[in-house]
Amino acid sequence: MRHRSESQHWRFPPITELPAPVEMIRVPADLSVDSLLTAYRAGYFPMPIRRRVAWFSPNPRGIFLPGHIRITKSLERSMRRFEIRIDTAFAEVITACGDPARPLGWINRAIIESFTALHHDGHAHSIEAWDEEGLAGGLYGVSIGGFFAGESMFHRRTDASKAALAALDTIMQTIPGGLIDTQWTTDHLVSLGAFDVTRNDYAALLTAALEQPTPSQFGHLS
């Protein structure tokens, strides 16, 4: 895998300088690998809005801290049904997450193509739960140093996406100061241990996480 230089063309304003109510900015950045890495390092993530890309920095911001994801005994038992794999079916995972039949879907063809390029560059990864029938569920996200932005997850069998999340948590515990970004919180994510932090607190956590080594399971890119 190769390193990519950070884009010098686009500048994202520091998230600590955004007015508290502002969550979306319009920066005419493309979805190239360099633009995406610049955005995530600055605390932003892309979502398409009316055929254009907007860049978001929610306030508050949803996160997991590695080691604090709640795994119930029933989930622990259920997880034994799955084999966890990493990056063996990235295309299938992101395509399943982008199924247009899913409610509130936002993953379009441009997002799939851009994050697939990011995957080939070594910064986007899939965590997959497999069973005897095949791919049962999983998640994908962006990894930079000790930071992992969980973009989306899906399941075809009960608890498969939770098993993938638990596996991600285990991976992120292998380094100090790791951060799992959920962007926003939902009742479901909160039930698993996610919580909100202020934008300023998120910026501090992000800065610290970016300085950490990349988990060995994701390679050695920073």
PDB file of C-alpha atoms in Angstrom:
ATOM      1  CA  MET A   1       0.000   0.000   0.000  1.00  0.00           C
ATOM      2  CA  ARG A   2       1.232   3.479  -0.682  1.00  0.00           C
ATOM      3  CA  HIS A   3       1.132   6.770   1.145  1.00  0.00           C
ATOM      4  CA  ARG A   4      -0.832   9.610  -0.354  1.00  0.00           C
ATOM      5  CA  SER A   5       0.046  13.247   0.206  1.00  0.00           C
ATOM      6  CA  GLU A   6      -2.579  15.420   1.781  1.00  0.00           C
ATOM      7  CA  SER A   7      -4.426  17.697  -0.632  1.00  0.00           C
ATOM      8  CA  GLN A   8      -3.194  21.286  -0.594  1.00  0.00           C
ATOM      9  CA  HIS A   9      -6.017  22.600  -2.752  1.00  0.00           C
ATOM     10  CA  TRP A  10      -8.880  22.440  -0.312  1.00  0.00           C
ATOM     11  CA  ARG A  11      -8.920  24.012   3.121  1.00  0.00           C
ATOM     12  CA  PHE A  12     -11.410  22.958   5.767  1.00  0.00           C
ATOM     13  CA  PRO A  13     -11.902  25.503   8.546  1.00  0.00           C
ATOM     14  CA  PRO A  14     -10.963  24.293  12.046  1.00  0.00           C
ATOM     15  CA  ILE A  15     -14.072  22.744  13.582  1.00  0.00           C
ATOM     16  CA  THR A  16     -13.375  24.621  16.814  1.00  0.00           C
ATOM     17  CA  GLU A  17     -13.997  27.878  14.932  1.00  0.00           C
ATOM     18  CA  LEU A  18     -17.449  26.899  13.650  1.00  0.00           C
ATOM     19  CA  PRO A  19     -20.426  28.541  15.374  1.00  0.00           C
ATOM     20  CA  ALA A  20     -22.062  26.017  17.710  1.00  0.00           C
ATOM     21  CA  PRO A  21     -25.279  25.531  15.680  1.00  0.00           C
ATOM     22  CA  VAL A  22     -23.446  25.028  12.362  1.00  0.00           C
ATOM     23  CA  GLU A  23     -23.066  21.369  11.363  1.00  0.00           C
ATOM     24  CA  MET A  24     -22.686  21.575   7.573  1.00  0.00           C
ATOM     25  CA  ILE A  25     -20.350  23.570   5.380  1.00  0.00           C
ATOM     26  CA  ARG A  26     -20.079  23.918   1.630  1.00  0.00           C
ATOM     27  CA  VAL A  27     -16.490  23.432   0.542  1.00  0.00           C
ATOM     28  CA  PRO A  28     -16.103  22.742  -3.178  1.00  0.00           C
ATOM     29  CA  ALA A  29     -13.843  19.781  -2.446  1.00  0.00           C
ATOM     30  CA  ASP A  30     -14.143  16.653  -4.521  1.00  0.00           C
ATOM     31  CA  LEU A  31     -14.293  13.106  -3.182  1.00  0.00           C
ATOM     32  CA  SER A  32     -10.725  12.228  -4.101  1.00  0.00           C
ATOM     33  CA  VAL A  33      -8.604  10.227  -1.678  1.00  0.00           C
ATOM     34  CA  ASP A  34      -6.607  13.313  -0.741  1.00  0.00           C
ATOM     35  CA  SER A  35      -9.728  15.413  -0.137  1.00  0.00           C
ATOM     36  CA  LEU A  36     -11.292  12.706   2.023  1.00  0.00           C
ATOM     37  CA  LEU A  37      -8.167  12.286   4.143  1.00  0.00           C
ATOM     38  CA  THR A  38      -7.859  16.049   4.568  1.00  0.00           C
ATOM     39  CA  ALA A  39     -11.503  16.262   5.640  1.00  0.00           C
ATOM     40  CA  TYR A  40     -11.391  13.414   8.158  1.00  0.00           C
ATOM     41  CA  ARG A  41      -8.182  14.714   9.706  1.00  0.00           C
ATOM     42  CA  ALA A  42      -9.905  18.084  10.101  1.00  0.00           C
ATOM     43  CA  GLY A  43     -13.009  16.549  11.719  1.00  0.00           C
ATOM     44  CA  TYR A  44     -15.398  16.505   8.744  1.00  0.00           C
ATOM     45  CA  PHE A  45     -17.128  13.779   6.764  1.00  0.00           C
ATOM     46  CA  PRO A  46     -19.031  13.960   3.447  1.00  0.00           C
ATOM     47  CA  MET A  47     -22.679  13.300   2.698  1.00  0.00           C
ATOM     48  CA  PRO A  48     -24.509  13.984  -0.556  1.00  0.00           C
ATOM     49  CA  ILE A  49     -27.191  16.669  -0.417  1.00  0.00           C
ATOM     50  CA  ARG A  50     -29.283  17.137  -3.562  1.00  0.00           C
ATOM     51  CA  ARG A  51     -26.596  15.713  -5.858  1.00  0.00           C
ATOM     52  CA  ARG A  52     -23.863  17.797  -4.239  1.00  0.00           C
ATOM     53  CA  VAL A  53     -21.422  16.921  -1.502  1.00  0.00           C
ATOM     54  CA  ALA A  54     -21.713  18.672   1.836  1.00  0.00           C
ATOM     55  CA  TRP A  55     -19.206  18.313   4.650  1.00  0.00           C
ATOM     56  CA  PHE A  56     -20.466  17.741   8.167  1.00  0.00           C
ATOM     57  CA  SER A  57     -19.114  18.272  11.665  1.00  0.00           C
ATOM     58  CA  PRO A  58     -22.005  17.588  14.068  1.00  0.00           C
ATOM     59  CA  ASN A  59     -22.218  19.296  17.436  1.00  0.00           C
ATOM     60  CA  PRO A  60     -22.508  17.253  19.582  1.00  0.00           C
ATOM     61  CA  ARG A  61     -20.555  14.406  17.991  1.00  0.00           C
ATOM     62  CA  GLY A  62     -21.242  10.722  18.607  1.00  0.00           C
ATOM     63  CA  ILE A  63     -18.343   8.495  19.607  1.00  0.00           C
ATOM     64  CA  PHE A  64     -17.383   5.165  21.135  1.00  0.00           C
ATOM     65  CA  LEU A  65     -14.329   4.856  23.328  1.00  0.00           C
ATOM     66  CA  PRO A  66     -12.586   1.526  22.699  1.00  0.00           C
ATOM     67  CA  GLY A  67     -13.189  -0.910  25.518  1.00  0.00           C
ATOM     68  CA  HIS A  68     -16.532   0.621  26.449  1.00  0.00           C
ATOM     69  CA  ILE A  69     -18.854  -0.976  23.905  1.00  0.00           C
ATOM     70  CA  ARG A  70     -21.572  -2.904  25.740  1.00  0.00           C
ATOM     71  CA  ILE A  71     -21.662  -6.596  24.916  1.00  0.00           C
ATOM     72  CA  THR A  72     -24.494  -8.439  26.614  1.00  0.00           C
ATOM     73  CA  LYS A  73     -24.263 -12.127  27.469  1.00  0.00           C
ATOM     74  CA  SER A  74     -26.843 -12.915  24.785  1.00  0.00           C
ATOM     75  CA  LEU A  75     -24.794 -11.012  22.205  1.00  0.00           C
ATOM     76  CA  GLU A  76     -21.672 -12.795  23.397  1.00  0.00           C
ATOM     77  CA  ARG A  77     -23.360 -16.127  22.731  1.00  0.00           C
ATOM     78  CA  SER A  78     -24.683 -14.949  19.382  1.00  0.00           C
ATOM     79  CA  MET A  79     -21.238 -13.761  18.294  1.00  0.00           C
ATOM     80  CA  ARG A  80     -19.922 -17.307  18.439  1.00  0.00           C
ATOM     81  CA  ARG A  81     -21.951 -18.073  15.309  1.00  0.00           C
ATOM     82  CA  PHE A  82     -19.857 -15.704  13.217  1.00  0.00           C
ATOM     83  CA  GLU A  83     -16.369 -15.699  11.793  1.00  0.00           C
ATOM     84  CA  ILE A  84     -14.880 -12.209  11.685  1.00  0.00           C
ATOM     85  CA  ARG A  85     -12.844 -11.219   8.649  1.00  0.00           C
ATOM     86  CA  ILE A  86     -11.222  -7.930   7.674  1.00  0.00           C
ATOM     87  CA  ASP A  87     -11.157  -6.489   4.158  1.00  0.00           C
ATOM     88  CA  THR A  88     -12.137  -9.690   2.353  1.00  0.00           C
ATOM     89  CA  ALA A  89     -15.386  -8.267   0.929  1.00  0.00           C
ATOM     90  CA  PHE A  90     -15.184  -4.479   1.072  1.00  0.00           C
ATOM     91  CA  ALA A  91     -17.170  -4.031  -2.146  1.00  0.00           C
ATOM     92  CA  GLU A  92     -19.974  -6.282  -0.917  1.00  0.00           C
ATOM     93  CA  VAL A  93     -20.127  -4.546   2.457  1.00  0.00           C
ATOM     94  CA  ILE A  94     -20.296  -0.984   1.136  1.00  0.00           C
ATOM     95  CA  THR A  95     -22.797  -2.022  -1.548  1.00  0.00           C
ATOM     96  CA  ALA A  96     -25.022  -3.643   1.078  1.00  0.00           C
ATOM     97  CA  CYS A  97     -24.769  -0.526   3.242  1.00  0.00           C
ATOM     98  CA  GLY A  98     -25.793   1.525   0.202  1.00  0.00           C
ATOM     99  CA  ASP A  99     -28.855  -0.580  -0.647  1.00  0.00           C
ATOM    100  CA  PRO A 100     -31.388   1.995  -1.943  1.00  0.00           C
ATOM    101  CA  ALA A 101     -34.180   0.056  -0.225  1.00  0.00           C
ATOM    102  CA  ARG A 102     -32.789   1.011   3.179  1.00  0.00           C
ATOM    103  CA  PRO A 103     -34.604   3.908   4.884  1.00  0.00           C
ATOM    104  CA  LEU A 104     -32.751   7.240   4.954  1.00  0.00           C
ATOM    105  CA  GLY A 105     -30.080   5.863   2.653  1.00  0.00           C
ATOM    106  CA  TRP A 106     -27.330   8.292   1.655  1.00  0.00           C
ATOM    107  CA  ILE A 107     -24.639   6.063   0.146  1.00  0.00           C
ATOM    108  CA  ASN A 108     -24.797   6.694  -3.588  1.00  0.00           C
ATOM    109  CA  ARG A 109     -22.570   5.573  -6.448  1.00  0.00           C
ATOM    110  CA  ALA A 110     -20.140   8.479  -5.974  1.00  0.00           C
ATOM    111  CA  ILE A 111     -19.681   7.609  -2.302  1.00  0.00           C
ATOM    112  CA  ILE A 112     -19.138   3.931  -3.128  1.00  0.00           C
ATOM    113  CA  GLU A 113     -16.566   4.731  -5.808  1.00  0.00           C
ATOM    114  CA  SER A 114     -14.723   7.250  -3.628  1.00  0.00           C
ATOM    115  CA  PHE A 115     -14.524   5.055  -0.542  1.00  0.00           C
ATOM    116  CA  THR A 116     -13.505   2.094  -2.669  1.00  0.00           C
ATOM    117  CA  ALA A 117     -10.569   4.193  -3.875  1.00  0.00           C
ATOM    118  CA  LEU A 118      -9.840   5.044  -0.241  1.00  0.00           C
ATOM    119  CA  HIS A 119      -9.931   1.313   0.518  1.00  0.00           C
ATOM    120  CA  HIS A 120      -7.413   0.590  -2.231  1.00  0.00           C
ATOM    121  CA  ASP A 121      -5.238   3.340  -0.743  1.00  0.00           C
ATOM    122  CA  GLY A 122      -5.272   1.546   2.618  1.00  0.00           C
ATOM    123  CA  HIS A 123      -7.450   3.924   4.642  1.00  0.00           C
ATOM    124  CA  ALA A 124     -10.953   2.427   4.369  1.00  0.00           C
ATOM    125  CA  HIS A 125     -11.695  -0.998   5.793  1.00  0.00           C
ATOM    126  CA  SER A 126     -14.502  -3.480   6.176  1.00  0.00           C
ATOM    127  CA  ILE A 127     -15.139  -5.606   9.264  1.00  0.00           C
ATOM    128  CA  GLU A 128     -17.224  -8.601   8.210  1.00  0.00           C
ATOM    129  CA  ALA A 129     -19.241 -11.229  10.063  1.00  0.00           C
ATOM    130  CA  TRP A 130     -19.534 -14.488   8.131  1.00  0.00           C
ATOM    131  CA  ASP A 131     -21.537 -17.630   8.801  1.00  0.00           C
ATOM    132  CA  GLU A 132     -22.277 -20.839   6.923  1.00  0.00           C
ATOM    133  CA  GLU A 133     -24.557 -18.988   4.504  1.00  0.00           C
ATOM    134  CA  GLY A 134     -22.027 -16.312   3.601  1.00  0.00           C
ATOM    135  CA  LEU A 135     -21.633 -12.656   4.515  1.00  0.00           C
ATOM    136  CA  ALA A 136     -24.074 -12.093   7.375  1.00  0.00           C
ATOM    137  CA  GLY A 137     -23.323  -8.460   8.120  1.00  0.00           C
ATOM    138  CA  GLY A 138     -20.588  -5.950   8.666  1.00  0.00           C
ATOM    139  CA  LEU A 139     -19.455  -2.363   8.710  1.00  0.00           C
ATOM    140  CA  TYR A 140     -16.996  -0.144   6.903  1.00  0.00           C
ATOM    141  CA  GLY A 141     -15.156   2.998   7.844  1.00  0.00           C
ATOM    142  CA  VAL A 142     -12.087   5.184   7.593  1.00  0.00           C
ATOM    143  CA  SER A 143      -8.892   4.479   9.526  1.00  0.00           C
ATOM    144  CA  ILE A 144      -6.177   7.087  10.127  1.00  0.00           C
ATOM    145  CA  GLY A 145      -3.742   6.371  12.934  1.00  0.00           C
ATOM    146  CA  GLY A 146      -5.747   5.584  16.060  1.00  0.00           C
ATOM    147  CA  PHE A 147      -8.930   7.078  14.595  1.00  0.00           C
ATOM    148  CA  PHE A 148     -11.703   5.023  13.000  1.00  0.00           C
ATOM    149  CA  ALA A 149     -14.777   6.689  11.503  1.00  0.00           C
ATOM    150  CA  GLY A 150     -17.588   4.170  11.323  1.00  0.00           C
ATOM    151  CA  GLU A 151     -19.494   5.071   8.177  1.00  0.00           C
ATOM    152  CA  SER A 152     -22.271   2.492   7.995  1.00  0.00           C
ATOM    153  CA  MET A 153     -23.213  -1.054   8.960  1.00  0.00           C
ATOM    154  CA  PHE A 154     -25.705  -3.652   7.802  1.00  0.00           C
ATOM    155  CA  HIS A 155     -26.926  -7.102   8.776  1.00  0.00           C
ATOM    156  CA  ARG A 156     -28.584 -10.010   7.020  1.00  0.00           C
ATOM    157  CA  ARG A 157     -28.707 -12.125  10.154  1.00  0.00           C
ATOM    158  CA  THR A 158     -29.505 -11.083  13.723  1.00  0.00           C
ATOM    159  CA  ASP A 159     -26.555  -9.588  15.629  1.00  0.00           C
ATOM    160  CA  ALA A 160     -24.150  -9.809  12.678  1.00  0.00           C
ATOM    161  CA  SER A 161     -23.464  -6.066  12.556  1.00  0.00           C
ATOM    162  CA  LYS A 162     -23.076  -5.995  16.347  1.00  0.00           C
ATOM    163  CA  ALA A 163     -20.518  -8.786  16.069  1.00  0.00           C
ATOM    164  CA  ALA A 164     -18.587  -6.695  13.543  1.00  0.00           C
ATOM    165  CA  LEU A 165     -18.744  -3.681  15.862  1.00  0.00           C
ATOM    166  CA  ALA A 166     -17.480  -5.768  18.774  1.00  0.00           C
ATOM    167  CA  ALA A 167     -14.593  -6.943  16.585  1.00  0.00           C
ATOM    168  CA  LEU A 168     -13.768  -3.336  15.696  1.00  0.00           C
ATOM    169  CA  ASP A 169     -13.751  -2.497  19.398  1.00  0.00           C
ATOM    170  CA  THR A 170     -11.283  -5.312  20.054  1.00  0.00           C
ATOM    171  CA  ILE A 171      -9.018  -4.058  17.267  1.00  0.00           C
ATOM    172  CA  MET A 172      -9.099  -0.474  18.528  1.00  0.00           C
ATOM    173  CA  GLN A 173      -8.162  -1.586  22.038  1.00  0.00           C
ATOM    174  CA  THR A 174      -4.770  -2.715  20.734  1.00  0.00           C
ATOM    175  CA  ILE A 175      -3.516   0.889  20.659  1.00  0.00           C
ATOM    176  CA  PRO A 176      -3.637   3.671  23.267  1.00  0.00           C
ATOM    177  CA  GLY A 177      -5.890   6.682  22.810  1.00  0.00           C
ATOM    178  CA  GLY A 178      -8.054   5.225  20.063  1.00  0.00           C
ATOM    179  CA  LEU A 179     -11.298   6.863  18.937  1.00  0.00           C
ATOM    180  CA  ILE A 180     -14.319   5.409  17.123  1.00  0.00           C
ATOM    181  CA  ASP A 181     -16.422   8.121  15.494  1.00  0.00           C
ATOM    182  CA  THR A 182     -20.140   7.410  14.987  1.00  0.00           C
ATOM    183  CA  GLN A 183     -20.879  10.916  13.626  1.00  0.00           C
ATOM    184  CA  TRP A 184     -24.319  11.142  15.244  1.00  0.00           C
ATOM    185  CA  THR A 185     -25.781   8.997  18.009  1.00  0.00           C
ATOM    186  CA  THR A 186     -28.980   6.979  17.726  1.00  0.00           C
ATOM    187  CA  ASP A 187     -30.900   5.131  20.414  1.00  0.00           C
ATOM    188  CA  HIS A 188     -29.450   1.898  19.039  1.00  0.00           C
ATOM    189  CA  LEU A 189     -25.858   3.139  19.210  1.00  0.00           C
ATOM    190  CA  VAL A 190     -26.384   4.594  22.686  1.00  0.00           C
ATOM    191  CA  SER A 191     -27.639   1.193  23.850  1.00  0.00           C
ATOM    192  CA  LEU A 192     -24.276  -0.198  22.711  1.00  0.00           C
ATOM    193  CA  GLY A 193     -22.256   2.423  24.572  1.00  0.00           C
ATOM    194  CA  ALA A 194     -22.009   5.396  22.212  1.00  0.00           C
ATOM    195  CA  PHE A 195     -22.297   8.871  23.677  1.00  0.00           C
ATOM    196  CA  ASP A 196     -22.135  12.522  22.642  1.00  0.00           C
ATOM    197  CA  VAL A 197     -19.243  14.917  23.159  1.00  0.00           C
ATOM    198  CA  THR A 198     -18.981  18.593  22.337  1.00  0.00           C
ATOM    199  CA  ARG A 199     -17.271  19.626  19.145  1.00  0.00           C
ATOM    200  CA  ASN A 200     -14.324  21.048  21.093  1.00  0.00           C
ATOM    201  CA  ASP A 201     -13.905  17.832  23.073  1.00  0.00           C
ATOM    202  CA  TYR A 202     -14.140  15.836  19.858  1.00  0.00           C
ATOM    203  CA  ALA A 203     -11.406  17.963  18.288  1.00  0.00           C
ATOM    204  CA  ALA A 204      -9.087  17.195  21.206  1.00  0.00           C
ATOM    205  CA  LEU A 205      -9.848  13.463  21.069  1.00  0.00           C
ATOM    206  CA  LEU A 206      -9.344  13.427  17.292  1.00  0.00           C
ATOM    207  CA  THR A 207      -5.989  15.202  17.510  1.00  0.00           C
ATOM    208  CA  ALA A 208      -4.757  12.708  20.095  1.00  0.00           C
ATOM    209  CA  ALA A 209      -6.041   9.695  18.139  1.00  0.00           C
ATOM    210  CA  LEU A 210      -4.421  10.803  14.887  1.00  0.00           C
ATOM    211  CA  GLU A 211      -1.046  10.764  16.630  1.00  0.00           C
ATOM    212  CA  GLN A 212      -1.402   7.088  17.553  1.00  0.00           C
ATOM    213  CA  PRO A 213      -0.184   4.172  15.426  1.00  0.00           C
ATOM    214  CA  THR A 214      -2.584   2.433  13.093  1.00  0.00           C
ATOM    215  CA  PRO A 215      -3.774  -0.927  14.469  1.00  0.00           C
ATOM    216  CA  SER A 216      -1.755  -3.704  12.870  1.00  0.00           C
ATOM    217  CA  GLN A 217      -4.956  -5.302  11.564  1.00  0.00           C
ATOM    218  CA  PHE A 218      -5.374  -2.255   9.301  1.00  0.00           C
ATOM    219  CA  GLY A 219      -1.789  -2.080   8.110  1.00  0.00           C
ATOM    220  CA  HIS A 220       0.733   0.573   8.960  1.00  0.00           C
ATOM    221  CA  LEU A 221      -0.464   3.730   7.230  1.00  0.00           C
ATOM    222  CA  SER A 222      -0.803   6.849   9.343  1.00  0.00           C
TER     223      SER A 222
END
